[in-house]
mmCIF file with all atom_site columns, C-alpha atoms in Angstrom:
data_model
loop_
_atom_site.group_PDB
_atom_site.id
_atom_site.type_symbol
_atom_site.label_atom_id
_atom_site.label_alt_id
_atom_site.label_comp_id
_atom_site.label_asym_id
_atom_site.label_entity_id
_atom_site.label_seq_id
_atom_site.pdbx_PDB_ins_code
_atom_site.Cartn_x
_atom_site.Cartn_y
_atom_site.Cartn_z
_atom_site.occupancy
_atom_site.B_iso_or_equiv
_atom_site.pdbx_formal_charge
_atom_site.auth_seq_id
_atom_site.auth_comp_id
_atom_site.auth_asym_id
_atom_site.auth_atom_id
_atom_site.pdbx_PDB_model_num
ATOM 1   C CA . MET A 1 1   ? 1.841   -11.000 -35.445 1.00 44.00 ? 1   MET A CA 1
ATOM 2   C CA . TYR A 1 2   ? -1.203  -11.448 -33.601 1.00 45.00 ? 2   TYR A CA 1
ATOM 3   C CA . PRO A 1 3   ? -3.824  -8.997  -32.820 1.00 50.00 ? 3   PRO A CA 1
ATOM 4   C CA . SER A 1 4   ? -3.505  -8.375  -29.147 1.00 52.00 ? 4   SER A CA 1
ATOM 5   C CA . ARG A 1 5   ? -6.321  -9.689  -27.120 1.00 52.00 ? 5   ARG A CA 1
ATOM 6   C CA . THR A 1 6   ? -7.123  -5.738  -25.979 1.00 46.00 ? 6   THR A CA 1
ATOM 7   C CA . ARG A 1 7   ? -8.577  -5.512  -29.593 1.00 51.00 ? 7   ARG A CA 1
ATOM 8   C CA . LEU A 1 8   ? -10.532 -8.586  -28.544 1.00 53.00 ? 8   LEU A CA 1
ATOM 9   C CA . GLY A 1 9   ? -11.421 -7.745  -25.776 1.00 51.00 ? 9   GLY A CA 1
ATOM 10  C CA . VAL A 1 10  ? -12.712 -4.326  -27.290 1.00 46.00 ? 10  VAL A CA 1
ATOM 11  C CA . ALA A 1 11  ? -14.824 -6.152  -29.783 1.00 50.00 ? 11  ALA A CA 1
ATOM 12  C CA . LEU A 1 12  ? -16.124 -7.833  -27.250 1.00 49.00 ? 12  LEU A CA 1
ATOM 13  C CA . ALA A 1 13  ? -17.157 -5.137  -25.569 1.00 46.00 ? 13  ALA A CA 1
ATOM 14  C CA . ALA A 1 14  ? -18.749 -3.938  -28.247 1.00 47.00 ? 14  ALA A CA 1
ATOM 15  C CA . ALA A 1 15  ? -20.700 -6.421  -28.843 1.00 47.00 ? 15  ALA A CA 1
ATOM 16  C CA . GLY A 1 16  ? -21.707 -6.397  -25.173 1.00 48.00 ? 16  GLY A CA 1
ATOM 17  C CA . LEU A 1 17  ? -22.506 -2.489  -25.299 1.00 42.00 ? 17  LEU A CA 1
ATOM 18  C CA . SER A 1 18  ? -25.070 -3.463  -27.990 1.00 44.00 ? 18  SER A CA 1
ATOM 19  C CA . THR A 1 19  ? -27.888 -3.684  -26.468 1.00 42.00 ? 19  THR A CA 1
ATOM 20  C CA . ALA A 1 20  ? -28.118 -0.191  -24.486 1.00 41.00 ? 20  ALA A CA 1
ATOM 21  C CA . ALA A 1 21  ? -28.248 1.098   -28.107 1.00 42.00 ? 21  ALA A CA 1
ATOM 22  C CA . LEU A 1 22  ? -31.294 -1.119  -29.223 1.00 41.00 ? 22  LEU A CA 1
ATOM 23  C CA . VAL A 1 23  ? -34.395 0.683   -27.121 1.00 42.00 ? 23  VAL A CA 1
ATOM 24  C CA . GLY A 1 24  ? -36.098 2.042   -30.383 1.00 43.00 ? 24  GLY A CA 1
ATOM 25  C CA . CYS A 1 25  ? -35.918 -1.044  -32.283 1.00 49.00 ? 25  CYS A CA 1
ATOM 26  C CA . SER A 1 26  ? -38.616 -3.672  -33.114 1.00 53.00 ? 26  SER A CA 1
ATOM 27  C CA . ALA A 1 27  ? -39.380 -6.075  -31.002 1.00 57.00 ? 27  ALA A CA 1
ATOM 28  C CA . GLY A 1 28  ? -38.252 -8.320  -33.685 1.00 62.00 ? 28  GLY A CA 1
ATOM 29  C CA . ALA A 1 29  ? -35.272 -6.406  -34.764 1.00 65.00 ? 29  ALA A CA 1
ATOM 30  C CA . VAL A 1 30  ? -34.419 -5.985  -31.243 1.00 71.00 ? 30  VAL A CA 1
ATOM 31  C CA . ASP A 1 31  ? -33.759 -9.934  -31.320 1.00 70.00 ? 31  ASP A CA 1
ATOM 32  C CA . LYS A 1 32  ? -31.924 -10.351 -33.967 1.00 70.00 ? 32  LYS A CA 1
ATOM 33  C CA . ALA A 1 33  ? -29.566 -7.875  -33.071 1.00 74.00 ? 33  ALA A CA 1
ATOM 34  C CA . LEU A 1 34  ? -29.363 -9.211  -30.015 1.00 78.00 ? 34  LEU A CA 1
ATOM 35  C CA . ASP A 1 35  ? -28.272 -12.656 -31.235 1.00 75.00 ? 35  ASP A CA 1
ATOM 36  C CA . CYS A 1 36  ? -26.092 -10.871 -33.567 1.00 81.00 ? 36  CYS A CA 1
ATOM 37  C CA . ALA A 1 37  ? -24.062 -9.304  -30.903 1.00 81.00 ? 37  ALA A CA 1
ATOM 38  C CA . GLN A 1 38  ? -24.300 -12.236 -28.544 1.00 83.00 ? 38  GLN A CA 1
ATOM 39  C CA . THR A 1 39  ? -22.953 -14.668 -31.227 1.00 80.00 ? 39  THR A CA 1
ATOM 40  C CA . ALA A 1 40  ? -20.278 -12.253 -32.708 1.00 82.00 ? 40  ALA A CA 1
ATOM 41  C CA . ALA A 1 41  ? -19.251 -11.690 -28.489 1.00 86.00 ? 41  ALA A CA 1
ATOM 42  C CA . THR A 1 42  ? -18.957 -15.940 -28.986 1.00 86.00 ? 42  THR A CA 1
ATOM 43  C CA . VAL A 1 43  ? -17.080 -15.798 -31.859 1.00 86.00 ? 43  VAL A CA 1
ATOM 44  C CA . ALA A 1 44  ? -14.950 -13.228 -30.384 1.00 87.00 ? 44  ALA A CA 1
ATOM 45  C CA . ARG A 1 45  ? -14.361 -15.190 -27.612 1.00 90.00 ? 45  ARG A CA 1
ATOM 46  C CA . ASP A 1 46  ? -13.708 -18.492 -29.914 1.00 89.00 ? 46  ASP A CA 1
ATOM 47  C CA . VAL A 1 47  ? -10.944 -16.383 -31.893 1.00 89.00 ? 47  VAL A CA 1
ATOM 48  C CA . GLN A 1 48  ? -9.166  -15.930 -28.575 1.00 90.00 ? 48  GLN A CA 1
ATOM 49  C CA . ASP A 1 49  ? -9.386  -19.265 -27.393 1.00 88.00 ? 49  ASP A CA 1
ATOM 50  C CA . LEU A 1 50  ? -7.966  -20.224 -31.142 1.00 88.00 ? 50  LEU A CA 1
ATOM 51  C CA . GLN A 1 51  ? -5.067  -17.821 -30.392 1.00 87.00 ? 51  GLN A CA 1
ATOM 52  C CA . ASN A 1 52  ? -3.864  -19.239 -27.754 1.00 87.00 ? 52  ASN A CA 1
ATOM 53  C CA . VAL A 1 53  ? -3.709  -22.849 -29.031 1.00 83.00 ? 53  VAL A CA 1
ATOM 54  C CA . VAL A 1 54  ? -1.982  -21.451 -32.008 1.00 83.00 ? 54  VAL A CA 1
ATOM 55  C CA . GLY A 1 55  ? 0.240   -19.382 -29.532 1.00 80.00 ? 55  GLY A CA 1
ATOM 56  C CA . ASN A 1 56  ? 1.222   -21.963 -27.224 1.00 76.00 ? 56  ASN A CA 1
ATOM 57  C CA . ALA A 1 57  ? 3.871   -24.054 -28.543 1.00 54.00 ? 57  ALA A CA 1
ATOM 58  C CA . GLY A 1 58  ? 3.299   -27.945 -28.560 1.00 54.00 ? 58  GLY A CA 1
ATOM 59  C CA . ASN A 1 59  ? 0.096   -27.728 -28.997 1.00 63.00 ? 59  ASN A CA 1
ATOM 60  C CA . SER A 1 60  ? -1.051  -29.441 -32.522 1.00 70.00 ? 60  SER A CA 1
ATOM 61  C CA . PRO A 1 61  ? -2.961  -28.703 -35.548 1.00 76.00 ? 61  PRO A CA 1
ATOM 62  C CA . GLN A 1 62  ? -5.516  -30.569 -34.724 1.00 80.00 ? 62  GLN A CA 1
ATOM 63  C CA . ASP A 1 63  ? -6.328  -28.205 -31.480 1.00 83.00 ? 63  ASP A CA 1
ATOM 64  C CA . ALA A 1 64  ? -6.424  -25.308 -34.006 1.00 83.00 ? 64  ALA A CA 1
ATOM 65  C CA . ALA A 1 65  ? -8.513  -27.236 -35.288 1.00 84.00 ? 65  ALA A CA 1
ATOM 66  C CA . THR A 1 66  ? -11.159 -27.791 -32.883 1.00 86.00 ? 66  THR A CA 1
ATOM 67  C CA . ALA A 1 67  ? -11.271 -24.698 -32.138 1.00 88.00 ? 67  ALA A CA 1
ATOM 68  C CA . LEU A 1 68  ? -11.668 -23.397 -36.225 1.00 89.00 ? 68  LEU A CA 1
ATOM 69  C CA . ASP A 1 69  ? -14.866 -25.761 -36.099 1.00 90.00 ? 69  ASP A CA 1
ATOM 70  C CA . ARG A 1 70  ? -16.674 -24.155 -32.450 1.00 89.00 ? 70  ARG A CA 1
ATOM 71  C CA . ILE A 1 71  ? -15.959 -20.780 -34.835 1.00 89.00 ? 71  ILE A CA 1
ATOM 72  C CA . SER A 1 72  ? -17.178 -22.467 -38.016 1.00 89.00 ? 72  SER A CA 1
ATOM 73  C CA . GLN A 1 73  ? -20.903 -24.018 -35.556 1.00 87.00 ? 73  GLN A CA 1
ATOM 74  C CA . ASP A 1 74  ? -21.304 -20.539 -34.009 1.00 85.00 ? 74  ASP A CA 1
ATOM 75  C CA . LEU A 1 75  ? -20.978 -19.020 -37.427 1.00 84.00 ? 75  LEU A CA 1
ATOM 76  C CA . LYS A 1 76  ? -23.950 -21.390 -38.738 1.00 83.00 ? 76  LYS A CA 1
ATOM 77  C CA . ASN A 1 77  ? -25.813 -20.563 -35.787 1.00 77.00 ? 77  ASN A CA 1
ATOM 78  C CA . LEU A 1 78  ? -25.473 -16.965 -36.237 1.00 76.00 ? 78  LEU A CA 1
ATOM 79  C CA . GLY A 1 79  ? -26.790 -17.411 -40.111 1.00 69.00 ? 79  GLY A CA 1
ATOM 80  C CA . LYS A 1 80  ? -29.896 -19.338 -38.471 1.00 69.00 ? 80  LYS A CA 1
ATOM 81  C CA . LYS A 1 81  ? -30.482 -16.191 -35.936 1.00 68.00 ? 81  LYS A CA 1
ATOM 82  C CA . THR A 1 82  ? -30.133 -12.971 -38.416 1.00 68.00 ? 82  THR A CA 1
ATOM 83  C CA . SER A 1 83  ? -30.014 -11.770 -41.478 1.00 69.00 ? 83  SER A CA 1
ATOM 84  C CA . GLY A 1 84  ? -28.963 -8.838  -43.567 1.00 76.00 ? 84  GLY A CA 1
ATOM 85  C CA . ALA A 1 85  ? -26.382 -7.984  -46.381 1.00 81.00 ? 85  ALA A CA 1
ATOM 86  C CA . ASP A 1 86  ? -23.877 -6.827  -43.766 1.00 84.00 ? 86  ASP A CA 1
ATOM 87  C CA . VAL A 1 87  ? -23.785 -9.514  -41.922 1.00 83.00 ? 87  VAL A CA 1
ATOM 88  C CA . SER A 1 88  ? -23.862 -11.986 -44.665 1.00 84.00 ? 88  SER A CA 1
ATOM 89  C CA . LYS A 1 89  ? -21.034 -10.729 -45.575 1.00 88.00 ? 89  LYS A CA 1
ATOM 90  C CA . ALA A 1 90  ? -19.004 -10.232 -42.594 1.00 87.00 ? 90  ALA A CA 1
ATOM 91  C CA . VAL A 1 91  ? -20.307 -13.610 -41.795 1.00 87.00 ? 91  VAL A CA 1
ATOM 92  C CA . ASP A 1 92  ? -18.962 -15.237 -45.711 1.00 89.00 ? 92  ASP A CA 1
ATOM 93  C CA . GLU A 1 93  ? -15.581 -12.775 -45.121 1.00 92.00 ? 93  GLU A CA 1
ATOM 94  C CA . LEU A 1 94  ? -14.816 -15.055 -41.731 1.00 92.00 ? 94  LEU A CA 1
ATOM 95  C CA . GLN A 1 95  ? -16.008 -18.624 -43.243 1.00 91.00 ? 95  GLN A CA 1
ATOM 96  C CA . LYS A 1 96  ? -13.753 -17.538 -45.811 1.00 93.00 ? 96  LYS A CA 1
ATOM 97  C CA . ALA A 1 97  ? -10.766 -16.937 -43.201 1.00 94.00 ? 97  ALA A CA 1
ATOM 98  C CA . VAL A 1 98  ? -11.736 -20.330 -40.841 1.00 93.00 ? 98  VAL A CA 1
ATOM 99  C CA . ARG A 1 99  ? -11.398 -22.249 -44.171 1.00 92.00 ? 99  ARG A CA 1
ATOM 100 C CA . ASN A 1 100 ? -8.111  -20.965 -44.917 1.00 92.00 ? 100 ASN A CA 1
ATOM 101 C CA . ALA A 1 101 ? -6.729  -21.594 -41.653 1.00 91.00 ? 101 ALA A CA 1
ATOM 102 C CA . ARG A 1 102 ? -8.142  -25.379 -41.557 1.00 89.00 ? 102 ARG A CA 1
ATOM 103 C CA . THR A 1 103 ? -6.452  -26.541 -44.090 1.00 92.00 ? 103 THR A CA 1
ATOM 104 C CA . ALA A 1 104 ? -3.302  -25.169 -42.862 1.00 87.00 ? 104 ALA A CA 1
ATOM 105 C CA . ALA A 1 105 ? -4.167  -27.397 -40.069 1.00 84.00 ? 105 ALA A CA 1
ATOM 106 C CA . ASP A 1 106 ? -5.554  -30.377 -41.511 1.00 86.00 ? 106 ASP A CA 1
ATOM 107 C CA . ASN A 1 107 ? -2.202  -30.683 -44.040 1.00 87.00 ? 107 ASN A CA 1
ATOM 108 C CA . GLY A 1 108 ? -0.247  -29.986 -41.068 1.00 83.00 ? 108 GLY A CA 1
ATOM 109 C CA . THR A 1 109 ? 0.943   -27.229 -40.104 1.00 82.00 ? 109 THR A CA 1
ATOM 110 C CA . VAL A 1 110 ? -0.255  -24.238 -37.465 1.00 80.00 ? 110 VAL A CA 1
ATOM 111 C CA . PRO A 1 111 ? -2.097  -21.898 -39.175 1.00 84.00 ? 111 PRO A CA 1
ATOM 112 C CA . ASP A 1 112 ? -1.701  -18.356 -39.434 1.00 87.00 ? 112 ASP A CA 1
ATOM 113 C CA . VAL A 1 113 ? -5.143  -16.934 -37.444 1.00 88.00 ? 113 VAL A CA 1
ATOM 114 C CA . THR A 1 114 ? -4.611  -13.301 -38.086 1.00 92.00 ? 114 THR A CA 1
ATOM 115 C CA . PRO A 1 115 ? -6.763  -12.946 -40.537 1.00 94.00 ? 115 PRO A CA 1
ATOM 116 C CA . VAL A 1 116 ? -9.477  -15.326 -38.982 1.00 93.00 ? 116 VAL A CA 1
ATOM 117 C CA . ALA A 1 117 ? -9.613  -12.171 -35.610 1.00 92.00 ? 117 ALA A CA 1
ATOM 118 C CA . TYR A 1 118 ? -9.483  -9.670  -38.384 1.00 93.00 ? 118 TYR A CA 1
ATOM 119 C CA . ALA A 1 119 ? -12.745 -11.089 -39.726 1.00 93.00 ? 119 ALA A CA 1
ATOM 120 C CA . ALA A 1 120 ? -14.116 -11.628 -36.336 1.00 91.00 ? 120 ALA A CA 1
ATOM 121 C CA . GLY A 1 121 ? -13.339 -7.850  -35.499 1.00 90.00 ? 121 GLY A CA 1
ATOM 122 C CA . ALA A 1 122 ? -15.587 -7.149  -38.703 1.00 90.00 ? 122 ALA A CA 1
ATOM 123 C CA . LEU A 1 123 ? -18.194 -9.064  -37.892 1.00 88.00 ? 123 LEU A CA 1
ATOM 124 C CA . THR A 1 124 ? -18.205 -7.403  -34.552 1.00 87.00 ? 124 THR A CA 1
ATOM 125 C CA . LYS A 1 125 ? -18.551 -4.078  -36.362 1.00 89.00 ? 125 LYS A CA 1
ATOM 126 C CA . VAL A 1 126 ? -21.573 -4.907  -38.523 1.00 86.00 ? 126 VAL A CA 1
ATOM 127 C CA . CYS A 1 127 ? -23.233 -6.609  -35.195 1.00 83.00 ? 127 CYS A CA 1
ATOM 128 C CA . ALA A 1 128 ? -23.208 -3.620  -32.928 1.00 77.00 ? 128 ALA A CA 1
ATOM 129 C CA . PRO A 1 129 ? -25.031 -0.622  -33.675 1.00 64.00 ? 129 PRO A CA 1
ATOM 130 C CA . GLY A 1 130 ? -23.338 2.291   -35.841 1.00 57.00 ? 130 GLY A CA 1
#
C-alpha cells in the first residue's frame, strides 16, 4: 500500500511553511534552511510523481527509473547546498531507498516505492524547523 497523497501534501506544506520560522537565524543559516526546505519540497513532488508512475498500470519499470533519477539528482543538489548530521542522515536513508527501488526497476520489476516515500517524509521533517 502506498502512502496517501495527503501525507505527501502535508510534508510538502511543512517544507513550504518552514520559511516563517526562520526569522531568528543568521543569513547563512537561513539560506541553508531554505535550500533544505525547497529541496525537500522538490523531492516530495518527485516522490509523488514516482508513486503516480508506479500506480498507473501499463507503465514500465523504466518510467520508475526515470523518476528515481530525478530524486537522485535533487539529493545531489541538496548535498551541495546544506550541511548537518540530521540532514546527511535523512539524505543517506533516502538515497538507500532510491537505490533499492532502482535495483528493482533495473531488474525489470516495478519497485515498491513505500520506503522512498517514508524516507522523503523523514527528510522533510529534518528540513522543517522544529
